């Protein structure tokens, strides 16, 4: 069921929600949170579709805030609020209100959203694109316990990670971090299978992919070893190679769907590691509303510290161990070097 309201108010929207619930025979409110999506007209459809799919797991009231650009000076001085109220099958398992803000009211979106929040329920704000530099200080972000951004949608994703580290506030998170959850789980499980010391790590993935940088920072932060960031044609993350005291550990995903886990001394095994869509990512983020300390620690490690040599307390430089592939080629190189003098002597 859809109800269109033109030139409306927050009070009229609340009345329309009550009428809609009664019309479909569900007067009770059974939603667990309010999800506020701040986006533009171009990306509203995809964001709304993802939130509707996620509502099967997390029934919620979804408020989509779209700030419309006024073309003329007269339009910029006038204010108007249009709303589209969706309940029932048109809104997944919750309620959806699409808010279009015109003129000066666009600068006060928080005053429009505040009366529409579910009472005594947590609030999550999600910016699919054009996230503010400091989400916690944004008027809408200040209403939420959880603030979700996506650095992958930024023009300069790697620089955006540095900005996120400087302004991090407990409750902030990023879908680029959510994308690497299966990778982190698989790598942690692989290290649990062997008793070893990790000496160096190489993370391979496409350029300008913040998920690759976050995974590299997480490994460097947790393992306290040098991490090399190398490039590939993608898609996304393609491989992680760990040089350990018991042999190489390699998690390789060349096609974006099926990966191969190879541990020295064990047969290689295929593992499902598909690239997840936005609905799965936002559903994962809605499962937890407490601060993600692991994300904060990895983010604060810093992109600029990747591919660097650690310095010990003595001040003497430490040689960075060779990457896994180079270490595997080393014995063959040494054998070839030994044969070279013998060939020269025979030639003489």
Coordinates of C-alpha atoms in Angstrom, one line a residue:
X1 CA 0.0 0.0 0.0
X2 CA 1.3 3.5 -1.0
X3 CA 0.2 6.9 0.3
X4 CA 1.5 10.0 -1.5
X5 CA 1.6 13.2 0.5
X6 CA 2.6 16.6 -1.1
X7 CA 3.5 19.7 0.9
X8 CA 3.1 17.7 4.1
X9 CA 4.3 17.6 7.7
X10 CA 5.8 15.1 10.1
X11 CA 2.4 14.9 11.9
X12 CA 0.5 14.1 8.7
X13 CA 3.1 11.4 7.9
X14 CA 2.6 9.7 11.3
X15 CA -1.2 9.8 10.7
X16 CA -0.7 8.2 7.3
X17 CA 1.4 5.4 8.8
X18 CA -1.4 4.6 11.3
X19 CA -4.0 4.6 8.6
X20 CA -1.9 2.3 6.4
X21 CA -1.4 -0.2 9.3
X22 CA -5.1 -0.3 10.0
X23 CA -5.9 -0.7 6.3
X24 CA -3.7 -3.8 6.0
X25 CA -4.9 -5.2 9.3
X26 CA -1.7 -4.8 11.4
X27 CA -2.3 -2.0 13.8
X28 CA 0.5 -3.1 16.1
X29 CA 4.1 -1.9 15.6
X30 CA 6.5 -4.9 15.5
X31 CA 9.7 -3.2 14.3
X32 CA 13.0 -3.4 16.1
X33 CA 14.8 -0.3 14.9
X34 CA 14.7 2.8 12.7
X35 CA 17.0 2.8 9.7
X36 CA 17.6 6.3 8.2
X37 CA 19.0 6.3 4.7
X38 CA 20.5 9.6 3.5
X39 CA 21.0 9.5 -0.3
X40 CA 20.3 11.2 -3.5
X41 CA 17.6 10.5 -6.1
X42 CA 20.0 8.6 -8.3
X43 CA 20.9 6.0 -5.7
X44 CA 17.7 5.9 -3.7
X45 CA 16.2 2.9 -5.6
X46 CA 19.2 0.6 -5.0
X47 CA 19.5 1.6 -1.3
X48 CA 15.8 1.1 -0.7
X49 CA 15.8 -2.3 -2.4
X50 CA 18.7 -3.4 -0.2
X51 CA 17.0 -2.2 3.0
X52 CA 13.8 -4.0 2.0
X53 CA 15.7 -7.2 1.6
X54 CA 17.5 -6.7 4.9
X55 CA 14.1 -6.0 6.6
X56 CA 13.3 -9.7 6.4
X57 CA 15.9 -10.3 9.1
X58 CA 15.5 -6.9 10.8
X59 CA 11.9 -5.5 10.6
X60 CA 12.4 -1.8 10.8
X61 CA 10.9 1.6 10.0
X62 CA 13.0 2.9 7.0
X63 CA 13.2 6.6 6.5
X64 CA 14.8 7.6 3.2
X65 CA 16.0 11.2 3.2
X66 CA 16.4 12.8 -0.3
X67 CA 17.5 16.4 -0.4
X68 CA 16.3 17.8 -3.8
X69 CA 18.4 20.4 -5.5
X70 CA 16.6 23.7 -6.1
X71 CA 17.3 25.2 -9.6
X72 CA 16.1 28.8 -9.1
X73 CA 16.6 31.4 -6.3
X74 CA 12.9 31.4 -5.7
X75 CA 12.8 27.6 -5.1
X76 CA 15.8 27.8 -2.8
X77 CA 14.0 30.3 -0.5
X78 CA 10.8 28.2 -0.4
X79 CA 10.4 25.0 1.7
X80 CA 8.4 21.9 0.9
X81 CA 8.3 18.4 2.2
X82 CA 6.8 15.6 0.0
X83 CA 6.5 12.1 1.4
X84 CA 5.6 8.6 0.1
X85 CA 4.4 6.2 2.8
X86 CA 4.7 2.5 2.1
X87 CA 3.3 -0.3 4.3
X88 CA 2.6 -3.9 3.7
X89 CA 4.1 -5.7 0.7
X90 CA 5.5 -2.5 -0.7
X91 CA 7.7 -2.0 2.4
X92 CA 9.2 -5.5 3.0
X93 CA 8.4 -6.6 6.5
X94 CA 8.4 -3.1 8.0
X95 CA 7.4 0.5 7.1
X96 CA 9.0 2.8 4.6
X97 CA 8.7 6.6 4.3
X98 CA 10.5 8.3 1.4
X99 CA 11.1 12.0 2.3
X100 CA 11.9 14.5 -0.4
X101 CA 13.1 17.8 1.0
X102 CA 13.0 21.1 -1.0
X103 CA 14.5 24.5 -0.2
X104 CA 15.5 25.6 3.3
X105 CA 14.0 22.5 4.9
X106 CA 16.8 20.5 3.4
X107 CA 19.2 22.1 5.9
X108 CA 17.1 20.9 8.8
X109 CA 16.5 17.2 7.9
X110 CA 17.0 16.2 11.5
X111 CA 13.9 18.2 12.6
X112 CA 11.8 16.3 10.0
X113 CA 13.2 12.9 10.9
X114 CA 13.1 13.2 14.7
X115 CA 9.3 13.0 15.1
X116 CA 9.2 9.9 12.8
X117 CA 11.7 7.8 14.9
X118 CA 10.3 4.7 16.6
X119 CA 10.1 5.4 20.4
X120 CA 12.6 3.5 22.6
X121 CA 14.2 1.8 19.6
X122 CA 17.8 2.1 18.3
X123 CA 18.5 4.3 15.3
X124 CA 21.0 3.5 12.5
X125 CA 21.9 6.1 9.8
X126 CA 23.3 4.9 6.5
X127 CA 24.9 7.0 3.8
X128 CA 25.3 4.9 0.6
X129 CA 27.0 7.8 -1.1
X130 CA 28.3 11.3 -0.1
X131 CA 28.9 10.6 3.5
X132 CA 29.9 13.6 5.8
X133 CA 33.5 14.0 6.8
X134 CA 32.5 13.5 10.5
X135 CA 29.4 11.3 10.6
X136 CA 29.0 11.6 14.4
X137 CA 28.8 15.4 14.2
X138 CA 26.3 15.4 11.4
X139 CA 22.8 16.5 12.6
X140 CA 21.3 13.2 11.4
X141 CA 24.3 11.1 12.6
X142 CA 23.9 12.6 16.1
X143 CA 20.5 10.9 16.4
X144 CA 22.0 7.4 15.8
X145 CA 23.7 4.7 17.8
X146 CA 25.2 3.3 14.7
X147 CA 26.5 5.3 11.6
X148 CA 27.2 3.3 8.4
X149 CA 29.3 4.8 5.5
X150 CA 30.9 3.3 2.4
X151 CA 34.3 4.5 1.4
X152 CA 34.1 2.5 -1.8
X153 CA 31.6 5.1 -3.1
X154 CA 34.1 8.0 -2.4
X155 CA 36.1 9.6 -5.2
X156 CA 39.4 8.9 -3.4
X157 CA 38.7 5.8 -1.2
X158 CA 42.2 5.5 0.3
X159 CA 42.3 9.1 1.3
X160 CA 38.8 8.7 2.7
X161 CA 40.1 6.0 5.0
X162 CA 42.6 8.4 6.6
X163 CA 39.8 10.9 7.1
X164 CA 37.6 8.3 8.7
X165 CA 40.5 7.4 11.1
X166 CA 40.8 11.1 12.2
X167 CA 37.1 11.5 12.9
X168 CA 36.3 8.1 14.2
X169 CA 33.7 7.9 17.0
X170 CA 32.4 4.7 18.7
X171 CA 29.5 3.6 16.6
X172 CA 31.0 4.4 13.2
X173 CA 31.4 1.6 10.7
X174 CA 31.9 1.1 7.0
X175 CA 30.6 -1.3 4.5
X176 CA 34.1 -1.7 3.1
X177 CA 35.0 -3.3 6.4
X178 CA 31.9 -5.5 6.3
X179 CA 32.9 -6.8 2.9
X180 CA 36.0 -8.5 4.4
X181 CA 34.3 -10.4 7.3
X182 CA 34.5 -13.7 5.4
X183 CA 38.2 -13.1 4.6
X184 CA 39.0 -12.3 8.3
X185 CA 37.1 -15.4 9.4
X186 CA 38.9 -17.7 6.9
X187 CA 42.4 -16.4 7.7
X188 CA 41.8 -16.7 11.4
X189 CA 40.6 -20.3 11.0
X190 CA 43.7 -21.1 8.8
X191 CA 46.1 -19.8 11.5
X192 CA 44.2 -21.9 14.1
X193 CA 45.1 -25.0 12.2
X194 CA 48.9 -24.7 12.5
X195 CA 51.4 -23.7 15.2
X196 CA 53.6 -21.1 13.6
X197 CA 55.0 -17.6 13.6
X198 CA 53.9 -15.3 10.9
X199 CA 56.8 -13.4 9.4
X200 CA 55.3 -11.4 6.6
X201 CA 52.0 -11.0 4.7
X202 CA 51.0 -9.9 1.2
X203 CA 47.5 -8.7 0.4
X204 CA 46.7 -8.6 -3.3
X205 CA 43.7 -6.8 -4.8
X206 CA 42.5 -4.2 -7.3
X207 CA 43.7 -0.6 -7.0
X208 CA 41.6 2.0 -5.1
X209 CA 39.7 -0.7 -3.2
X210 CA 39.4 0.3 0.5
X211 CA 38.5 -3.3 1.5
X212 CA 42.0 -4.4 0.5
X213 CA 43.6 -1.6 2.5
X214 CA 41.4 -2.4 5.6
X215 CA 42.3 -6.1 5.4
X216 CA 46.0 -5.3 5.1
X217 CA 45.8 -2.9 8.1
X218 CA 43.9 -5.4 10.2
X219 CA 46.6 -8.1 9.6
X220 CA 49.4 -5.6 10.3
X221 CA 47.7 -4.4 13.4
X222 CA 46.9 -7.9 14.8
X223 CA 50.0 -9.8 13.7
X224 CA 52.5 -7.0 14.2
X225 CA 54.4 -8.0 11.0
X226 CA 55.2 -6.1 7.8
X227 CA 52.4 -6.3 5.3
X228 CA 52.9 -5.7 1.5
X229 CA 50.0 -4.3 -0.5
X230 CA 50.2 -5.5 -4.1
X231 CA 47.9 -4.8 -7.1
X232 CA 45.8 -7.1 -9.3
X233 CA 43.1 -6.7 -11.9
X234 CA 40.5 -7.9 -9.4
X235 CA 37.6 -8.3 -8.9
X236 CA 38.1 -6.9 -5.4
X237 CA 40.4 -8.9 -3.1
X238 CA 42.1 -11.7 -5.0
X239 CA 44.7 -13.2 -2.6
X240 CA 46.4 -13.1 0.8
X241 CA 49.8 -14.8 1.2
X242 CA 51.3 -15.4 4.6
X243 CA 55.0 -16.3 5.1
X244 CA 55.2 -18.4 8.3
X245 CA 57.8 -20.5 10.1
X246 CA 55.9 -23.7 9.1
X247 CA 55.5 -22.8 5.4
X248 CA 53.3 -20.5 3.3
X249 CA 49.6 -20.1 3.8
X250 CA 47.8 -18.8 0.8
X251 CA 44.1 -17.8 0.3
X252 CA 43.5 -17.2 -3.4
X253 CA 40.3 -16.0 -5.0
X254 CA 40.7 -15.3 -8.7
X255 CA 37.1 -15.3 -9.9
X256 CA 35.3 -13.4 -7.1
X257 CA 33.4 -16.5 -6.0
X258 CA 35.4 -19.6 -5.2
X259 CA 38.7 -19.4 -3.3
X260 CA 41.4 -21.9 -2.7
X261 CA 43.1 -22.3 0.8
X262 CA 46.6 -23.8 0.6
X263 CA 48.4 -24.6 3.9
X264 CA 51.9 -26.1 3.7
X265 CA 51.7 -29.9 4.4
X266 CA 48.0 -30.1 3.8
X267 CA 45.9 -30.6 0.6
X268 CA 44.5 -27.5 -1.0
X269 CA 40.8 -27.1 -0.4
X270 CA 38.1 -25.0 -2.1
X271 CA 36.1 -22.6 0.0
X272 CA 33.1 -20.4 -0.8
X273 CA 34.1 -16.8 -0.7
X274 CA 31.6 -15.0 -3.0
X275 CA 31.2 -11.2 -3.2
X276 CA 28.1 -10.3 -1.3
X277 CA 25.5 -7.8 -2.3
X278 CA 24.5 -4.6 -0.4
X279 CA 21.5 -6.2 1.3
X280 CA 23.7 -8.9 2.9
X281 CA 26.2 -6.2 4.0
X282 CA 23.6 -3.9 5.6
X283 CA 21.9 -6.9 7.3
X284 CA 25.2 -7.9 8.9
X285 CA 25.7 -4.4 10.2
X286 CA 22.2 -4.3 11.7
X287 CA 23.0 -7.4 13.8
X288 CA 25.2 -5.5 16.1
X289 CA 24.7 -2.0 17.5
X290 CA 27.7 -1.8 19.8
X291 CA 31.0 -0.1 18.9
X292 CA 33.3 -2.2 16.7
X293 CA 36.6 -1.9 18.5
X294 CA 38.4 -4.2 16.0
X295 CA 37.5 -1.9 13.1
X296 CA 38.6 1.1 15.1
X297 CA 42.0 -0.4 15.8
X298 CA 42.6 -1.4 12.2
X299 CA 41.5 2.0 10.9
X300 CA 43.8 3.8 13.2
X301 CA 46.8 1.7 12.1
X302 CA 47.0 3.9 9.0
X303 CA 47.3 3.2 5.3
X304 CA 50.6 5.0 5.2
X305 CA 52.2 2.4 7.4
X306 CA 51.7 -0.4 4.9
X307 CA 54.7 -1.5 2.8
X308 CA 57.1 -0.1 5.5
X309 CA 59.9 -1.6 7.5
X310 CA 59.3 -1.8 11.2
X311 CA 62.0 -0.3 13.5
X312 CA 63.1 -2.1 16.7
X313 CA 63.9 -0.3 20.0
X314 CA 67.6 -0.4 19.2
X315 CA 67.0 1.8 16.1
X316 CA 68.6 -0.7 13.7
X317 CA 66.5 -1.4 10.5
X318 CA 64.9 -4.8 10.2
X319 CA 65.0 -6.5 6.8
X320 CA 61.5 -7.2 5.5
X321 CA 61.1 -10.9 4.8
X322 CA 60.6 -11.8 1.1
X323 CA 57.0 -12.3 0.0
X324 CA 55.7 -15.9 -0.1
X325 CA 56.2 -16.3 -3.9
X326 CA 59.7 -14.9 -3.8
X327 CA 60.6 -17.1 -0.8
X328 CA 59.4 -20.2 -2.7
X329 CA 61.6 -19.3 -5.7
X330 CA 64.7 -18.7 -3.5
X331 CA 66.1 -22.3 -3.5
X332 CA 65.9 -22.4 -7.4
X333 CA 67.7 -19.1 -7.6
X334 CA 70.5 -20.3 -5.3
X335 CA 70.9 -23.5 -7.3
X336 CA 71.1 -21.6 -10.6
X337 CA 73.8 -19.3 -9.1
X338 CA 75.9 -22.3 -8.1
X339 CA 75.7 -23.8 -11.6
X340 CA 76.8 -20.5 -13.3
X341 CA 80.5 -20.6 -12.2
X342 CA 80.8 -24.2 -13.4
X343 CA 79.4 -23.3 -16.8
X344 CA 81.9 -20.4 -17.1
X345 CA 84.8 -22.8 -16.1
X346 CA 83.8 -25.3 -18.7
X347 CA 83.6 -22.6 -21.4
X348 CA 87.2 -21.5 -20.7

